[in-house]
PDB file of C-alpha atoms and ligand atoms in Angstrom:
ATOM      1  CA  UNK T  89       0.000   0.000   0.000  1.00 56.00           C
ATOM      2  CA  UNK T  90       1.327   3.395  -0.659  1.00 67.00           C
ATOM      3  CA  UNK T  91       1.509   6.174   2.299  1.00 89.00           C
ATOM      4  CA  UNK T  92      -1.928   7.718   1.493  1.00 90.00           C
ATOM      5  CA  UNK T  93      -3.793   4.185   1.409  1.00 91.00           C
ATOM      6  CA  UNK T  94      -2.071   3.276   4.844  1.00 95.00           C
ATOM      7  CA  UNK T  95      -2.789   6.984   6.307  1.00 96.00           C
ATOM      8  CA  UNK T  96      -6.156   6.515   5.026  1.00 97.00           C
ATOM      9  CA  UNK T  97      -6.518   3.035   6.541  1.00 97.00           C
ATOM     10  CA  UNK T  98      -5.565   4.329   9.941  1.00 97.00           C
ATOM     11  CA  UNK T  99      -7.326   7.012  10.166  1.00 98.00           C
ATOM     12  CA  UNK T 100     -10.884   5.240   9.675  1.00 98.00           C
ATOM     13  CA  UNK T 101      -9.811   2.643  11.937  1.00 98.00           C
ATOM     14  CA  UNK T 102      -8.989   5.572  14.569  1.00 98.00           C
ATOM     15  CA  UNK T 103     -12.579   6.838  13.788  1.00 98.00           C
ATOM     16  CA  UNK T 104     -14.208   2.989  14.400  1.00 98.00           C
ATOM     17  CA  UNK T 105     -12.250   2.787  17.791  1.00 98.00           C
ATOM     18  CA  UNK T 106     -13.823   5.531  19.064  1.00 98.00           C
ATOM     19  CA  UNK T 107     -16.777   4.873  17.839  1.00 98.00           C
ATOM     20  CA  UNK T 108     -17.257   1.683  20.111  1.00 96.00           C
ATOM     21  CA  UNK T 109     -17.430   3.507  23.211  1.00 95.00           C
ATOM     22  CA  UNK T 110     -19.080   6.514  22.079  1.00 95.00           C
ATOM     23  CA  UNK T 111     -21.946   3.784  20.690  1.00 95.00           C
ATOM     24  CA  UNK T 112     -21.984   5.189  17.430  1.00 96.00           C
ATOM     25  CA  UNK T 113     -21.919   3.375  14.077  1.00 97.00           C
ATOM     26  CA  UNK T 114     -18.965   3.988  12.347  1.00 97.00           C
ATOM     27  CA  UNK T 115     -21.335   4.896   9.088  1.00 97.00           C
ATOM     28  CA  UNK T 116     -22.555   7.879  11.132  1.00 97.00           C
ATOM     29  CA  UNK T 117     -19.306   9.432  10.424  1.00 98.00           C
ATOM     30  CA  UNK T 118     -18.368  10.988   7.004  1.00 98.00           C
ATOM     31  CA  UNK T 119     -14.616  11.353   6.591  1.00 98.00           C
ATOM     32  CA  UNK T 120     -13.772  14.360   4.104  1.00 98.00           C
ATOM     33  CA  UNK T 121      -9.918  14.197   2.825  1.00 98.00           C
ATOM     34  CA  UNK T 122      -9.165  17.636   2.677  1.00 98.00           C
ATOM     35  CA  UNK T 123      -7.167  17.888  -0.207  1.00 97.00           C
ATOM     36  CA  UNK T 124      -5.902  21.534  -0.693  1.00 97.00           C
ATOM     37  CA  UNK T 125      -2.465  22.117  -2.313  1.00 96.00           C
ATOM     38  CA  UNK T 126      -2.409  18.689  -3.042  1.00 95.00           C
ATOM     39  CA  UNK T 127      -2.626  17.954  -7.135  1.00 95.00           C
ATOM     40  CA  UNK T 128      -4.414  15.057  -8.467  1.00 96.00           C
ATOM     41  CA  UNK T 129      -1.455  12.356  -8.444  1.00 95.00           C
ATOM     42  CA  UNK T 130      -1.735  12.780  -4.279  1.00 95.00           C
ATOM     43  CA  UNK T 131      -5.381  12.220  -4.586  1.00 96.00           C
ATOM     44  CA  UNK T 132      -4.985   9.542  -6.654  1.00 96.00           C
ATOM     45  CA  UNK T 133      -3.747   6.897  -4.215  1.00 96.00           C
ATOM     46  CA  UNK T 134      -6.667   7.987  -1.810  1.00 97.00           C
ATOM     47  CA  UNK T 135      -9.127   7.503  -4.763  1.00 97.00           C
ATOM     48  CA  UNK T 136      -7.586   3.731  -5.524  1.00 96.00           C
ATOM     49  CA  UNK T 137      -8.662   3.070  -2.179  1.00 96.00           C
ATOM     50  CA  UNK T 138     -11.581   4.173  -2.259  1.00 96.00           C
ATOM     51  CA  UNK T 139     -12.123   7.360  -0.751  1.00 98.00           C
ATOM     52  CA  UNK T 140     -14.218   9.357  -2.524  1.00 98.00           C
ATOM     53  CA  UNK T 141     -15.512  12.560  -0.027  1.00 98.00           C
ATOM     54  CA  UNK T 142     -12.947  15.073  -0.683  1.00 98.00           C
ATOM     55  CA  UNK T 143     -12.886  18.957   1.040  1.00 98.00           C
ATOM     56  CA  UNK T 144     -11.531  22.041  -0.503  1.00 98.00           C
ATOM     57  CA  UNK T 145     -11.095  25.337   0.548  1.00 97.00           C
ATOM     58  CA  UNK T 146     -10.815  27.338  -2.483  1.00 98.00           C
ATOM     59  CA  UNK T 147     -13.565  27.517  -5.529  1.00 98.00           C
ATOM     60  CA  UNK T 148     -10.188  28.128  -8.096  1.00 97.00           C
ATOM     61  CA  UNK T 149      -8.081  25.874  -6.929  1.00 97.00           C
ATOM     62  CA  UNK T 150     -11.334  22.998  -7.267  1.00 98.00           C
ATOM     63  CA  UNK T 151     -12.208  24.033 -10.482  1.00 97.00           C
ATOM     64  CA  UNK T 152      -8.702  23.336 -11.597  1.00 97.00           C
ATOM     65  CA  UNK T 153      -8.525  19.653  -9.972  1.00 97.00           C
ATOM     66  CA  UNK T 154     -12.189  18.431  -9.640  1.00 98.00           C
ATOM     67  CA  UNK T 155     -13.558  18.100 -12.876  1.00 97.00           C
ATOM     68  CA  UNK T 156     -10.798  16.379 -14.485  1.00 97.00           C
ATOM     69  CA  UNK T 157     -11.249  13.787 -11.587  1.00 97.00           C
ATOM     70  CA  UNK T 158     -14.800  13.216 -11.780  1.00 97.00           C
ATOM     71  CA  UNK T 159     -15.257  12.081 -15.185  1.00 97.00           C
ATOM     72  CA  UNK T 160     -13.151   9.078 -14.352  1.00 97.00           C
ATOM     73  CA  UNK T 161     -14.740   8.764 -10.579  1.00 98.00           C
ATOM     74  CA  UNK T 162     -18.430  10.498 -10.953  1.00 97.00           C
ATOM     75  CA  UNK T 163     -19.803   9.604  -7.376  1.00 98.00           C
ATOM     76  CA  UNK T 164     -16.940  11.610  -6.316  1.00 98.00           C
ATOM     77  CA  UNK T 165     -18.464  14.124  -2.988  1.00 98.00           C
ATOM     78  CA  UNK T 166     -16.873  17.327  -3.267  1.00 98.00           C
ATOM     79  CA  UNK T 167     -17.187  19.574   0.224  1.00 98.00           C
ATOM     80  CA  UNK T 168     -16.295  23.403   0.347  1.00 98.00           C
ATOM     81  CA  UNK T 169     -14.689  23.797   3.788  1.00 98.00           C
ATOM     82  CA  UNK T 170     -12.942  27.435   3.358  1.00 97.00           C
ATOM     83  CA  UNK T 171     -14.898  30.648   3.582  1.00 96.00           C
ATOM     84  CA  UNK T 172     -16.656  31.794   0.336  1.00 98.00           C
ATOM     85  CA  UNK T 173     -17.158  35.239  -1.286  1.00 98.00           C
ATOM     86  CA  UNK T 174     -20.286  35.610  -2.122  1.00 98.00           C
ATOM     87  CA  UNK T 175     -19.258  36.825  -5.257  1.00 98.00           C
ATOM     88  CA  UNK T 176     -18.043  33.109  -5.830  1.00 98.00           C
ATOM     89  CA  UNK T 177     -21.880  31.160  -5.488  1.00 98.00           C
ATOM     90  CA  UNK T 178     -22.605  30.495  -8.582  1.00 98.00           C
ATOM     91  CA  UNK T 179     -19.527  28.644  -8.756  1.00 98.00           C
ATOM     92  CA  UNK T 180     -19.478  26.978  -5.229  1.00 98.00           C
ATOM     93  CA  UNK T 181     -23.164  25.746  -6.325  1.00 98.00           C
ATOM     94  CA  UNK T 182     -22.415  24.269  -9.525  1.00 98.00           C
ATOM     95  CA  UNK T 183     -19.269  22.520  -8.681  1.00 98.00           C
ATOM     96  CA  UNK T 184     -19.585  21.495  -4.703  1.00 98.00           C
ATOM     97  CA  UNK T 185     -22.277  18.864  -3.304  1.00 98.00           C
ATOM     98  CA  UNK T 186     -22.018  20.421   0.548  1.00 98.00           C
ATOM     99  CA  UNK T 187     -21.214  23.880   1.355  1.00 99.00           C
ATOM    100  CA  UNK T 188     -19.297  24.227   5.142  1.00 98.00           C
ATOM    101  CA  UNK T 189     -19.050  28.040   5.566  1.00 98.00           C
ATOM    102  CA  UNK T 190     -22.664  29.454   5.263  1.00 98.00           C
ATOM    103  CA  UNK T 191     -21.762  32.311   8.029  1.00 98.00           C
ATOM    104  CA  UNK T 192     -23.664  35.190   7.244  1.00 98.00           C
ATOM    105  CA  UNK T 193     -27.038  36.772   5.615  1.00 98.00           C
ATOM    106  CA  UNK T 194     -24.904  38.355   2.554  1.00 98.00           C
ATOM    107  CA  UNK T 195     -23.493  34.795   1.318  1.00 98.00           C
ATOM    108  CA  UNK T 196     -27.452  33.436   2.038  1.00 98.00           C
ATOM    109  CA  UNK T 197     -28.721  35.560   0.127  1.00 98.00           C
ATOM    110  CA  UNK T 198     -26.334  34.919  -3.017  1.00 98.00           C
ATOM    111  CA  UNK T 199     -26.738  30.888  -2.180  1.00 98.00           C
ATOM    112  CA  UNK T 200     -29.864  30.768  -2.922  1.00 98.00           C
ATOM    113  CA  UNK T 201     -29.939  32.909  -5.806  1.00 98.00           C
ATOM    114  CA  UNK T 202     -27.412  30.691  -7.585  1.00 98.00           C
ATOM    115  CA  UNK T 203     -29.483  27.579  -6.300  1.00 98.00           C
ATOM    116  CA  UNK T 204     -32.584  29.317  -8.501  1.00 98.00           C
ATOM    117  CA  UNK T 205     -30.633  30.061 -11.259  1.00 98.00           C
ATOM    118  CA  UNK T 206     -28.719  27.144 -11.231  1.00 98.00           C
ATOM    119  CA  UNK T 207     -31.761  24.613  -9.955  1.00 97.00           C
ATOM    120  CA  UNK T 208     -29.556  22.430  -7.700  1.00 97.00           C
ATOM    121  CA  UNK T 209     -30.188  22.768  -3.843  1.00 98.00           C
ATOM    122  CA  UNK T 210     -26.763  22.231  -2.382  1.00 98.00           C
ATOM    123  CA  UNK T 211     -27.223  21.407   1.606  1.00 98.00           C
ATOM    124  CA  UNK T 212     -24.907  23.715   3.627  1.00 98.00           C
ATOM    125  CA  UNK T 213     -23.580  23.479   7.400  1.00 99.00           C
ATOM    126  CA  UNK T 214     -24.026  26.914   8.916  1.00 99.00           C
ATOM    127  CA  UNK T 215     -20.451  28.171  10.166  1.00 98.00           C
ATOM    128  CA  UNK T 216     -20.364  29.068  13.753  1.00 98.00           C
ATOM    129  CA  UNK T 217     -17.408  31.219  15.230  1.00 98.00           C
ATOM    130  CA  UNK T 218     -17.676  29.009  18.501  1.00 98.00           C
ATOM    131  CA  UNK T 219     -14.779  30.915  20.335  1.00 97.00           C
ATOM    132  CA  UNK T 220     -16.142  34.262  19.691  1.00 96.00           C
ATOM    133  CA  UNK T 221     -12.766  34.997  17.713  1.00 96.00           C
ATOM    134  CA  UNK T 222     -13.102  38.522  16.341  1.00 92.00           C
ATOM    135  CA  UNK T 223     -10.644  37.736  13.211  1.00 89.00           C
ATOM    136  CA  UNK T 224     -12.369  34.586  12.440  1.00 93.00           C
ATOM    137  CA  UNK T 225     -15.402  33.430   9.865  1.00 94.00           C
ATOM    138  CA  UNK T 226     -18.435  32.217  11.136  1.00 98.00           C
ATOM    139  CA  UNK T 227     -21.858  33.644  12.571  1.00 98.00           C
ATOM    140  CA  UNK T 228     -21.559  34.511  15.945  1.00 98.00           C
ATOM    141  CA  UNK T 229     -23.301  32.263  18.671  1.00 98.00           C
ATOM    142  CA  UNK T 230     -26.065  35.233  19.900  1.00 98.00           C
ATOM    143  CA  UNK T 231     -27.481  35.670  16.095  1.00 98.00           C
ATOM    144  CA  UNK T 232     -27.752  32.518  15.550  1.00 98.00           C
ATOM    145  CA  UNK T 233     -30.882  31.267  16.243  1.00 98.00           C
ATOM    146  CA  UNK T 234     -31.895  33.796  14.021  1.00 98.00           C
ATOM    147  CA  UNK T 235     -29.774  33.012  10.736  1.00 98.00           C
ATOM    148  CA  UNK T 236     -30.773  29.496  11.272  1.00 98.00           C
ATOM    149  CA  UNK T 237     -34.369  31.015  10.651  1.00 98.00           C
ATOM    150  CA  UNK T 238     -33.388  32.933   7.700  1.00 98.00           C
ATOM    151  CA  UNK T 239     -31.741  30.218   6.282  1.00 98.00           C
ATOM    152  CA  UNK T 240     -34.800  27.834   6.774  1.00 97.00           C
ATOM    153  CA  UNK T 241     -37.125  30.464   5.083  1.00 98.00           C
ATOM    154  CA  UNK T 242     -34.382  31.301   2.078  1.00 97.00           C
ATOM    155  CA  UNK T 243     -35.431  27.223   1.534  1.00 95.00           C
ATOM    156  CA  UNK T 244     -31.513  26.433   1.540  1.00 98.00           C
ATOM    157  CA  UNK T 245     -31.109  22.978   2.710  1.00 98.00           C
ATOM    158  CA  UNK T 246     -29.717  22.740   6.218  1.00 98.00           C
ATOM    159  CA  UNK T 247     -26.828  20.372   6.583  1.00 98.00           C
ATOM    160  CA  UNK T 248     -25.988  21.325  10.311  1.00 98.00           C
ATOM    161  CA  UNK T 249     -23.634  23.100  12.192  1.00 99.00           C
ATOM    162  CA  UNK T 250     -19.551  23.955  11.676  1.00 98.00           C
ATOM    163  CA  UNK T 251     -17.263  25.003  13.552  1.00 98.00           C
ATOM    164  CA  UNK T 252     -13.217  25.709  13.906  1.00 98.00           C
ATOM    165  CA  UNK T 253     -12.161  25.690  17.524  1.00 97.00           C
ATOM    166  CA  UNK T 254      -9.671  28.722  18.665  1.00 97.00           C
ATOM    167  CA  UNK T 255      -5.793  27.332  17.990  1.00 94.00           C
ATOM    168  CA  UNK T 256      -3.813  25.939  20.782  1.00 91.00           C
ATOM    169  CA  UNK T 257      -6.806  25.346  22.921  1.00 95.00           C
ATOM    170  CA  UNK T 258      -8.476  22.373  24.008  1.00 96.00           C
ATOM    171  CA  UNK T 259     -10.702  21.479  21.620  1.00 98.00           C
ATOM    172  CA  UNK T 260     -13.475  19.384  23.133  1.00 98.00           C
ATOM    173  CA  UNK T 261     -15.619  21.821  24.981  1.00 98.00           C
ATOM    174  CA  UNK T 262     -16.448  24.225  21.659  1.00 98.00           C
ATOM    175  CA  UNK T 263     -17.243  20.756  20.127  1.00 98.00           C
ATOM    176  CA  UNK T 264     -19.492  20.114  23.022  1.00 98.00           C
ATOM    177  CA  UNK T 265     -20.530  23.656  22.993  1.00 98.00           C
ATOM    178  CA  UNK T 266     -21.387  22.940  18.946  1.00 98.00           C
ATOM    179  CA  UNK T 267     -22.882  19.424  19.793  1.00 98.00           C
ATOM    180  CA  UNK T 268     -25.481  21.571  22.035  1.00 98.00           C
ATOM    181  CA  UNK T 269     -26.068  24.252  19.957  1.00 98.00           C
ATOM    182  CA  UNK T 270     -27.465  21.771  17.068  1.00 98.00           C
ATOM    183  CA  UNK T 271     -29.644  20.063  19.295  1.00 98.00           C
ATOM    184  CA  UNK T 272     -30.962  22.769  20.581  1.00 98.00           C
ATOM    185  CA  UNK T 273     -31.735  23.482  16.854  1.00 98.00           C
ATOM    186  CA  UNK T 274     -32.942  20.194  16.106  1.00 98.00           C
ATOM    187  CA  UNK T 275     -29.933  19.889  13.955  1.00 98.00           C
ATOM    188  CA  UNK T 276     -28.115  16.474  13.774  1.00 95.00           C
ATOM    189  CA  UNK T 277     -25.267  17.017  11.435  1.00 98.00           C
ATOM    190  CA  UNK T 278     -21.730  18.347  12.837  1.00 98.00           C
ATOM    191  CA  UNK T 279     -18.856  18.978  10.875  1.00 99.00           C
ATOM    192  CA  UNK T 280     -16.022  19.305  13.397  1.00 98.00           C
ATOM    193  CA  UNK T 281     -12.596  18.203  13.855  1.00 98.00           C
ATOM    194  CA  UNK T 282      -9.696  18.053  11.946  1.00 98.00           C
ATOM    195  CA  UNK T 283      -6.298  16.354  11.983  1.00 97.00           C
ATOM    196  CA  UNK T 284      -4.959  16.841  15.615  1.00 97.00           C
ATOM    197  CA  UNK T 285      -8.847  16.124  17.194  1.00 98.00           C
ATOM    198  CA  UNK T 286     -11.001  13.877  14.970  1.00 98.00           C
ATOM    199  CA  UNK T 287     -10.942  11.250  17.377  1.00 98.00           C
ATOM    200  CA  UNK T 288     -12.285  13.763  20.546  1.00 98.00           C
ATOM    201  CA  UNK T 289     -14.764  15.259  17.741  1.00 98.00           C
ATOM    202  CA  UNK T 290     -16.173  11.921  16.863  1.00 98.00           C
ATOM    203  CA  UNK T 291     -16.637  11.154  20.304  1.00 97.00           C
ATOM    204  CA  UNK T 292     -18.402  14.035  20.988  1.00 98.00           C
ATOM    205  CA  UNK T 293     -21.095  13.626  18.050  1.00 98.00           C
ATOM    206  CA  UNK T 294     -18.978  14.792  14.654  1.00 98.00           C
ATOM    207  CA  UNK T 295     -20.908  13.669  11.818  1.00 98.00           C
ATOM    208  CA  UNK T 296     -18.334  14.914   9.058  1.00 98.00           C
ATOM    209  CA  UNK T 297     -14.554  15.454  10.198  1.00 98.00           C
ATOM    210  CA  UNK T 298     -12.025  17.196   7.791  1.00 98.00           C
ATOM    211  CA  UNK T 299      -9.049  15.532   7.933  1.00 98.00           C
ATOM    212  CA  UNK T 300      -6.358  16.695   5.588  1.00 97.00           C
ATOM    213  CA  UNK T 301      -2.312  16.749   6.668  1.00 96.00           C
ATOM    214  CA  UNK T 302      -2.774  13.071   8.707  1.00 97.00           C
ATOM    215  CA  UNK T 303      -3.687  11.752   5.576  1.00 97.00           C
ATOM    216  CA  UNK T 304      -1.970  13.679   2.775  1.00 94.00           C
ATOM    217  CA  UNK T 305       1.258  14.506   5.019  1.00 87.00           C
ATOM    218  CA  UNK T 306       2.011  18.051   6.003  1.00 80.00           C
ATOM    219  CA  UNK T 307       1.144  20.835   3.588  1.00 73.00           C
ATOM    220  CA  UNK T 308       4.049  22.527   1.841  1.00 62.00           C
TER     221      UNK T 308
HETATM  222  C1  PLP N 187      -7.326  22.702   6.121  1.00 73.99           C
HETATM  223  C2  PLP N 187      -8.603  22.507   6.821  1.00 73.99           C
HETATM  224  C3  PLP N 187      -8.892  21.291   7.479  1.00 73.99           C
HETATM  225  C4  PLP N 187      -7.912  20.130   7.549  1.00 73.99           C
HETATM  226  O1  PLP N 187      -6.860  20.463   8.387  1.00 73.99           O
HETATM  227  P1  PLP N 187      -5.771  19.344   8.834  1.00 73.99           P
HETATM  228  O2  PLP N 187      -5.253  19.860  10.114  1.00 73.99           O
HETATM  229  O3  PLP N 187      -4.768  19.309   7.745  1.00 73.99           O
HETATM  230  O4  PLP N 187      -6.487  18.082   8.979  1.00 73.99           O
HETATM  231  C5  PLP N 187     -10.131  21.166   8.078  1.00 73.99           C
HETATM  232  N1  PLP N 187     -11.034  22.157   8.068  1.00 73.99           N
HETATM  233  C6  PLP N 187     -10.797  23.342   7.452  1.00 73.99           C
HETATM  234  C7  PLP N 187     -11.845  24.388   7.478  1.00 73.99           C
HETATM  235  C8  PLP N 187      -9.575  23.558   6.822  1.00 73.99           C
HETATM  236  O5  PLP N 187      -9.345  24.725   6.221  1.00 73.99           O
END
């Protein structure tokens, strides 16, 4: 097996492990290969074994490497984790399947405009800025009950929440924090944890964790 394929192998069995005492089925839990920087002959190893939910950050940088891809693999899942302009929806709709970063009533507004235009409902996870982080993306915890409403009456399918804990910092109580949030909301998907937490994320209810450098190596 090459490096990716025996990452890739570890990494789900982490994910199972956990699973076990946290009595969850491991098909609860979508794992996303986040794939940014990383050109198609690094995917390919991951797609030989058959991974095929993949997470990007950028619309370009996906348009370059996605489409190429698909028309050898077309049940290929393509997630946008990063934070989108909305200048950039039409795009984002017509190439991703899940959206990560729906953060604020501007970029709602432009979804589902391009979703008309383009008649594809794409389900997106509403970003939250769980450690109140004033540099970082992601609608803040006190408006959003009522984004959650806006985004519910703009008819934009509701994937569930997202979040990126503050650096350095224990990440298991903003999962928590996230975990409670969506149920509150009567919300069951999570997309949380990445690399360095999956395993605490899963264990804490993560229904989609982006896992990039323990499976591609560390980005250049
Ligand atoms: C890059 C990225 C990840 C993956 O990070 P790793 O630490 O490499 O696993 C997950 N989520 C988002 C939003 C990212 O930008």
């Amino acid at each position: 097996m090459t490096n990716a394929a025996t990452r890739l192998a570890e990494v789900r069995a982490n994910i199972a492990r956990v699973c076990k005492p946290a009595r969850r089925e491991t098909a609860e839990v979508t794992l996303i290969a986040v794939s940014k920087t990383h050109d198609a002959a690094a995917i390919q190893p991951l797609l030989d074994a058959g991974q095929r939910v993949f997470g990007e950050n950028r619309v370009q940088e996906a348009q370059a490497k996605w489409p190429a891809l698909r028309e050898s693999y077309p049940d290929i899942e393509l997630h946008l984790i990063g934070q989108l302009q909305s200048n950039k929806a039409e795009e984002a709709v017509a190439l991703f399947d899940v959206i990560h970063s729906l953060d604020r009533p501007s970029l709602l507004t432009a979804l589902a405009k391009a979703m008309d235009k383009a008649g594809r409902r794409v389900p997106c996870f509403v970003q939250v800025n769980i450690g109140d982080e004033a540099q970082k993306g992601g609608c803040p915890i006190s408006e959003l009950p009522a984004f959650l409403e806006a985004v519910r009456a703009a008819d934009v399918p509701l994937a569930g929440l997202m979040c990126i804990p503050p650096a350095d910092t224990e990440a298991a109580p903003f999962f928590a924090l996230l975990a409670k949030l969506a149920a509150d909301h009567g919300l069951t998907g999570l997309s949380m944890g990445m690399s360095g937490d999956y395993e605490t994320a899963v264990m804490l209810g993560a229904t989609h964790v982006r896992v990039g450098s323990a499976l591609f190596g560390a980005r250049g």
